[in-house]
């Protein structure tokens, strides 16, 4: 398993919105809400592929989260993730999308190790 970096301790609750940035419209051209919302509570474990837009829309009880990032050659302990805000040109954004697609899926389940199901469930979509 690749080494992991650790972020902050977890407590409180936070509401996440996946597939939408704070700059995106709340609704698409058909009136459908943009993004998938979920509430993260202490003890929850969740993961998403590189390049998935997400942000915390609401927090309670001084919410903080532990972040683990596999060190796979795409990042370092000093810079465990590449924060992007998509302010680049369409061409540069396309290059970054291709970079995200090259990030490998997990070799091990981050909770259950080799016996876990995440590597089997994690699949490329698109």
mmCIF file with all atom_site columns, C-alpha atoms in Angstrom:
data_model
loop_
_atom_site.group_PDB
_atom_site.id
_atom_site.type_symbol
_atom_site.label_atom_id
_atom_site.label_alt_id
_atom_site.label_comp_id
_atom_site.label_asym_id
_atom_site.label_entity_id
_atom_site.label_seq_id
_atom_site.pdbx_PDB_ins_code
_atom_site.Cartn_x
_atom_site.Cartn_y
_atom_site.Cartn_z
_atom_site.occupancy
_atom_site.B_iso_or_equiv
_atom_site.pdbx_formal_charge
_atom_site.auth_seq_id
_atom_site.auth_comp_id
_atom_site.auth_asym_id
_atom_site.auth_atom_id
_atom_site.pdbx_PDB_model_num
ATOM 1   C CA . UNK A 1 1   ? 0.000   0.000  0.000   1.00 0.00 ? 1   UNK A CA 1
ATOM 2   C CA . UNK A 1 2   ? 1.438   3.421  -0.852  1.00 0.00 ? 2   UNK A CA 1
ATOM 3   C CA . UNK A 1 3   ? 2.290   5.694  2.078   1.00 0.00 ? 3   UNK A CA 1
ATOM 4   C CA . UNK A 1 4   ? -0.497  8.034  3.116   1.00 0.00 ? 4   UNK A CA 1
ATOM 5   C CA . UNK A 1 5   ? -0.437  11.572 4.424   1.00 0.00 ? 5   UNK A CA 1
ATOM 6   C CA . UNK A 1 6   ? -2.722  12.628 7.225   1.00 0.00 ? 6   UNK A CA 1
ATOM 7   C CA . UNK A 1 7   ? -4.613  15.848 7.722   1.00 0.00 ? 7   UNK A CA 1
ATOM 8   C CA . UNK A 1 8   ? -6.736  17.022 10.662  1.00 0.00 ? 8   UNK A CA 1
ATOM 9   C CA . UNK A 1 9   ? -8.776  15.163 13.316  1.00 0.00 ? 9   UNK A CA 1
ATOM 10  C CA . UNK A 1 10  ? -12.452 14.518 12.584  1.00 0.00 ? 10  UNK A CA 1
ATOM 11  C CA . UNK A 1 11  ? -15.415 15.690 14.618  1.00 0.00 ? 11  UNK A CA 1
ATOM 12  C CA . UNK A 1 12  ? -18.698 17.494 14.024  1.00 0.00 ? 12  UNK A CA 1
ATOM 13  C CA . UNK A 1 13  ? -20.728 17.201 10.823  1.00 0.00 ? 13  UNK A CA 1
ATOM 14  C CA . UNK A 1 14  ? -20.249 18.662 7.373   1.00 0.00 ? 14  UNK A CA 1
ATOM 15  C CA . UNK A 1 15  ? -22.526 18.797 4.351   1.00 0.00 ? 15  UNK A CA 1
ATOM 16  C CA . UNK A 1 16  ? -20.671 18.077 1.109   1.00 0.00 ? 16  UNK A CA 1
ATOM 17  C CA . UNK A 1 17  ? -21.700 18.794 -2.433  1.00 0.00 ? 17  UNK A CA 1
ATOM 18  C CA . UNK A 1 18  ? -19.995 16.633 -5.069  1.00 0.00 ? 18  UNK A CA 1
ATOM 19  C CA . UNK A 1 19  ? -19.890 17.554 -8.737  1.00 0.00 ? 19  UNK A CA 1
ATOM 20  C CA . UNK A 1 20  ? -20.423 21.269 -8.110  1.00 0.00 ? 20  UNK A CA 1
ATOM 21  C CA . UNK A 1 21  ? -18.079 24.058 -7.125  1.00 0.00 ? 21  UNK A CA 1
ATOM 22  C CA . UNK A 1 22  ? -19.101 27.188 -5.219  1.00 0.00 ? 22  UNK A CA 1
ATOM 23  C CA . UNK A 1 23  ? -18.868 29.035 -8.553  1.00 0.00 ? 23  UNK A CA 1
ATOM 24  C CA . UNK A 1 24  ? -21.263 26.743 -10.459 1.00 0.00 ? 24  UNK A CA 1
ATOM 25  C CA . UNK A 1 25  ? -24.953 27.509 -10.873 1.00 0.00 ? 25  UNK A CA 1
ATOM 26  C CA . UNK A 1 26  ? -27.238 25.758 -8.373  1.00 0.00 ? 26  UNK A CA 1
ATOM 27  C CA . UNK A 1 27  ? -29.469 24.448 -11.183 1.00 0.00 ? 27  UNK A CA 1
ATOM 28  C CA . UNK A 1 28  ? -28.779 23.314 -14.748 1.00 0.00 ? 28  UNK A CA 1
ATOM 29  C CA . UNK A 1 29  ? -30.590 24.574 -17.857 1.00 0.00 ? 29  UNK A CA 1
ATOM 30  C CA . UNK A 1 30  ? -33.416 22.070 -17.215 1.00 0.00 ? 30  UNK A CA 1
ATOM 31  C CA . UNK A 1 31  ? -34.002 23.205 -13.623 1.00 0.00 ? 31  UNK A CA 1
ATOM 32  C CA . UNK A 1 32  ? -32.295 20.171 -12.050 1.00 0.00 ? 32  UNK A CA 1
ATOM 33  C CA . UNK A 1 33  ? -30.152 20.686 -8.964  1.00 0.00 ? 33  UNK A CA 1
ATOM 34  C CA . UNK A 1 34  ? -26.424 20.433 -9.732  1.00 0.00 ? 34  UNK A CA 1
ATOM 35  C CA . UNK A 1 35  ? -24.328 18.068 -7.627  1.00 0.00 ? 35  UNK A CA 1
ATOM 36  C CA . UNK A 1 36  ? -24.895 15.287 -5.120  1.00 0.00 ? 36  UNK A CA 1
ATOM 37  C CA . UNK A 1 37  ? -25.286 16.300 -1.482  1.00 0.00 ? 37  UNK A CA 1
ATOM 38  C CA . UNK A 1 38  ? -24.396 14.176 1.556   1.00 0.00 ? 38  UNK A CA 1
ATOM 39  C CA . UNK A 1 39  ? -23.750 14.755 5.239   1.00 0.00 ? 39  UNK A CA 1
ATOM 40  C CA . UNK A 1 40  ? -20.476 13.470 6.708   1.00 0.00 ? 40  UNK A CA 1
ATOM 41  C CA . UNK A 1 41  ? -20.508 12.563 10.388  1.00 0.00 ? 41  UNK A CA 1
ATOM 42  C CA . UNK A 1 42  ? -17.754 11.360 12.743  1.00 0.00 ? 42  UNK A CA 1
ATOM 43  C CA . UNK A 1 43  ? -16.698 7.849  11.752  1.00 0.00 ? 43  UNK A CA 1
ATOM 44  C CA . UNK A 1 44  ? -17.887 8.116  8.131   1.00 0.00 ? 44  UNK A CA 1
ATOM 45  C CA . UNK A 1 45  ? -15.415 7.093  5.447   1.00 0.00 ? 45  UNK A CA 1
ATOM 46  C CA . UNK A 1 46  ? -15.754 8.375  1.899   1.00 0.00 ? 46  UNK A CA 1
ATOM 47  C CA . UNK A 1 47  ? -13.548 8.701  -1.150  1.00 0.00 ? 47  UNK A CA 1
ATOM 48  C CA . UNK A 1 48  ? -13.802 10.075 -4.652  1.00 0.00 ? 48  UNK A CA 1
ATOM 49  C CA . UNK A 1 49  ? -11.585 10.027 -7.732  1.00 0.00 ? 49  UNK A CA 1
ATOM 50  C CA . UNK A 1 50  ? -9.109  12.736 -8.636  1.00 0.00 ? 50  UNK A CA 1
ATOM 51  C CA . UNK A 1 51  ? -10.758 15.656 -10.359 1.00 0.00 ? 51  UNK A CA 1
ATOM 52  C CA . UNK A 1 52  ? -14.197 15.431 -8.751  1.00 0.00 ? 52  UNK A CA 1
ATOM 53  C CA . UNK A 1 53  ? -15.381 18.923 -7.843  1.00 0.00 ? 53  UNK A CA 1
ATOM 54  C CA . UNK A 1 54  ? -16.563 19.117 -4.250  1.00 0.00 ? 54  UNK A CA 1
ATOM 55  C CA . UNK A 1 55  ? -17.000 21.528 -1.390  1.00 0.00 ? 55  UNK A CA 1
ATOM 56  C CA . UNK A 1 56  ? -18.417 21.729 2.114   1.00 0.00 ? 56  UNK A CA 1
ATOM 57  C CA . UNK A 1 57  ? -21.622 23.771 2.102   1.00 0.00 ? 57  UNK A CA 1
ATOM 58  C CA . UNK A 1 58  ? -22.391 23.716 5.822   1.00 0.00 ? 58  UNK A CA 1
ATOM 59  C CA . UNK A 1 59  ? -20.700 22.586 9.039   1.00 0.00 ? 59  UNK A CA 1
ATOM 60  C CA . UNK A 1 60  ? -21.720 22.013 12.640  1.00 0.00 ? 60  UNK A CA 1
ATOM 61  C CA . UNK A 1 61  ? -19.853 21.406 15.886  1.00 0.00 ? 61  UNK A CA 1
ATOM 62  C CA . UNK A 1 62  ? -16.459 22.689 14.655  1.00 0.00 ? 62  UNK A CA 1
ATOM 63  C CA . UNK A 1 63  ? -16.342 20.110 11.847  1.00 0.00 ? 63  UNK A CA 1
ATOM 64  C CA . UNK A 1 64  ? -12.903 18.912 10.820  1.00 0.00 ? 64  UNK A CA 1
ATOM 65  C CA . UNK A 1 65  ? -11.894 15.951 8.701   1.00 0.00 ? 65  UNK A CA 1
ATOM 66  C CA . UNK A 1 66  ? -8.948  13.605 8.412   1.00 0.00 ? 66  UNK A CA 1
ATOM 67  C CA . UNK A 1 67  ? -7.675  13.485 4.848   1.00 0.00 ? 67  UNK A CA 1
ATOM 68  C CA . UNK A 1 68  ? -5.574  10.593 3.583   1.00 0.00 ? 68  UNK A CA 1
ATOM 69  C CA . UNK A 1 69  ? -3.852  10.842 0.226   1.00 0.00 ? 69  UNK A CA 1
ATOM 70  C CA . UNK A 1 70  ? -1.909  7.972  -1.341  1.00 0.00 ? 70  UNK A CA 1
ATOM 71  C CA . UNK A 1 71  ? 1.585   9.044  -2.362  1.00 0.00 ? 71  UNK A CA 1
ATOM 72  C CA . UNK A 1 72  ? 1.721   7.624  -5.880  1.00 0.00 ? 72  UNK A CA 1
ATOM 73  C CA . UNK A 1 73  ? 4.064   9.900  -7.803  1.00 0.00 ? 73  UNK A CA 1
ATOM 74  C CA . UNK A 1 74  ? 1.315   12.444 -8.467  1.00 0.00 ? 74  UNK A CA 1
ATOM 75  C CA . UNK A 1 75  ? 1.862   14.161 -5.108  1.00 0.00 ? 75  UNK A CA 1
ATOM 76  C CA . UNK A 1 76  ? 4.198   14.498 -2.108  1.00 0.00 ? 76  UNK A CA 1
ATOM 77  C CA . UNK A 1 77  ? 3.952   14.688 1.683   1.00 0.00 ? 77  UNK A CA 1
ATOM 78  C CA . UNK A 1 78  ? 4.431   18.447 1.396   1.00 0.00 ? 78  UNK A CA 1
ATOM 79  C CA . UNK A 1 79  ? 1.740   18.753 -1.300  1.00 0.00 ? 79  UNK A CA 1
ATOM 80  C CA . UNK A 1 80  ? -0.613  15.767 -0.857  1.00 0.00 ? 80  UNK A CA 1
ATOM 81  C CA . UNK A 1 81  ? -3.161  17.078 -3.330  1.00 0.00 ? 81  UNK A CA 1
ATOM 82  C CA . UNK A 1 82  ? -3.319  19.562 -6.171  1.00 0.00 ? 82  UNK A CA 1
ATOM 83  C CA . UNK A 1 83  ? -6.031  22.105 -5.398  1.00 0.00 ? 83  UNK A CA 1
ATOM 84  C CA . UNK A 1 84  ? -7.520  23.494 -8.579  1.00 0.00 ? 84  UNK A CA 1
ATOM 85  C CA . UNK A 1 85  ? -10.264 26.066 -8.962  1.00 0.00 ? 85  UNK A CA 1
ATOM 86  C CA . UNK A 1 86  ? -10.778 25.661 -12.745 1.00 0.00 ? 86  UNK A CA 1
ATOM 87  C CA . UNK A 1 87  ? -9.938  29.262 -13.605 1.00 0.00 ? 87  UNK A CA 1
ATOM 88  C CA . UNK A 1 88  ? -7.815  28.103 -16.542 1.00 0.00 ? 88  UNK A CA 1
ATOM 89  C CA . UNK A 1 89  ? -8.616  28.123 -20.245 1.00 0.00 ? 89  UNK A CA 1
ATOM 90  C CA . UNK A 1 90  ? -10.625 25.276 -21.755 1.00 0.00 ? 90  UNK A CA 1
ATOM 91  C CA . UNK A 1 91  ? -7.411  23.834 -23.191 1.00 0.00 ? 91  UNK A CA 1
ATOM 92  C CA . UNK A 1 92  ? -5.611  23.890 -19.835 1.00 0.00 ? 92  UNK A CA 1
ATOM 93  C CA . UNK A 1 93  ? -8.665  22.431 -18.103 1.00 0.00 ? 93  UNK A CA 1
ATOM 94  C CA . UNK A 1 94  ? -8.705  19.595 -20.676 1.00 0.00 ? 94  UNK A CA 1
ATOM 95  C CA . UNK A 1 95  ? -5.030  18.861 -19.892 1.00 0.00 ? 95  UNK A CA 1
ATOM 96  C CA . UNK A 1 96  ? -5.796  18.722 -16.166 1.00 0.00 ? 96  UNK A CA 1
ATOM 97  C CA . UNK A 1 97  ? -8.742  16.411 -16.831 1.00 0.00 ? 97  UNK A CA 1
ATOM 98  C CA . UNK A 1 98  ? -6.368  14.054 -18.660 1.00 0.00 ? 98  UNK A CA 1
ATOM 99  C CA . UNK A 1 99  ? -3.968  14.189 -15.693 1.00 0.00 ? 99  UNK A CA 1
ATOM 100 C CA . UNK A 1 100 ? -6.803  13.224 -13.345 1.00 0.00 ? 100 UNK A CA 1
ATOM 101 C CA . UNK A 1 101 ? -7.724  10.291 -15.566 1.00 0.00 ? 101 UNK A CA 1
ATOM 102 C CA . UNK A 1 102 ? -4.161  8.948  -15.234 1.00 0.00 ? 102 UNK A CA 1
ATOM 103 C CA . UNK A 1 103 ? -4.313  8.806  -11.430 1.00 0.00 ? 103 UNK A CA 1
ATOM 104 C CA . UNK A 1 104 ? -4.627  5.093  -10.610 1.00 0.00 ? 104 UNK A CA 1
ATOM 105 C CA . UNK A 1 105 ? -7.501  3.670  -8.626  1.00 0.00 ? 105 UNK A CA 1
ATOM 106 C CA . UNK A 1 106 ? -6.838  2.351  -5.125  1.00 0.00 ? 106 UNK A CA 1
ATOM 107 C CA . UNK A 1 107 ? -4.826  -0.862 -4.760  1.00 0.00 ? 107 UNK A CA 1
ATOM 108 C CA . UNK A 1 108 ? -6.225  -1.469 -1.277  1.00 0.00 ? 108 UNK A CA 1
ATOM 109 C CA . UNK A 1 109 ? -9.364  -0.542 0.574   1.00 0.00 ? 109 UNK A CA 1
ATOM 110 C CA . UNK A 1 110 ? -8.361  2.321  2.931   1.00 0.00 ? 110 UNK A CA 1
ATOM 111 C CA . UNK A 1 111 ? -10.368 0.799  5.794   1.00 0.00 ? 111 UNK A CA 1
ATOM 112 C CA . UNK A 1 112 ? -10.256 -2.966 5.247   1.00 0.00 ? 112 UNK A CA 1
ATOM 113 C CA . UNK A 1 113 ? -6.953  -3.367 3.380   1.00 0.00 ? 113 UNK A CA 1
ATOM 114 C CA . UNK A 1 114 ? -6.503  -6.206 0.886   1.00 0.00 ? 114 UNK A CA 1
ATOM 115 C CA . UNK A 1 115 ? -9.801  -7.825 1.898   1.00 0.00 ? 115 UNK A CA 1
ATOM 116 C CA . UNK A 1 116 ? -11.832 -4.667 1.300   1.00 0.00 ? 116 UNK A CA 1
ATOM 117 C CA . UNK A 1 117 ? -14.079 -4.077 -1.670  1.00 0.00 ? 117 UNK A CA 1
ATOM 118 C CA . UNK A 1 118 ? -13.056 -0.576 -2.788  1.00 0.00 ? 118 UNK A CA 1
ATOM 119 C CA . UNK A 1 119 ? -10.629 -1.652 -5.558  1.00 0.00 ? 119 UNK A CA 1
ATOM 120 C CA . UNK A 1 120 ? -13.343 -3.906 -7.014  1.00 0.00 ? 120 UNK A CA 1
ATOM 121 C CA . UNK A 1 121 ? -16.033 -1.237 -6.744  1.00 0.00 ? 121 UNK A CA 1
ATOM 122 C CA . UNK A 1 122 ? -13.881 1.620  -8.000  1.00 0.00 ? 122 UNK A CA 1
ATOM 123 C CA . UNK A 1 123 ? -14.252 1.735  -11.724 1.00 0.00 ? 123 UNK A CA 1
ATOM 124 C CA . UNK A 1 124 ? -13.719 4.175  -14.510 1.00 0.00 ? 124 UNK A CA 1
ATOM 125 C CA . UNK A 1 125 ? -16.858 5.870  -15.733 1.00 0.00 ? 125 UNK A CA 1
ATOM 126 C CA . UNK A 1 126 ? -17.471 8.298  -18.504 1.00 0.00 ? 126 UNK A CA 1
#
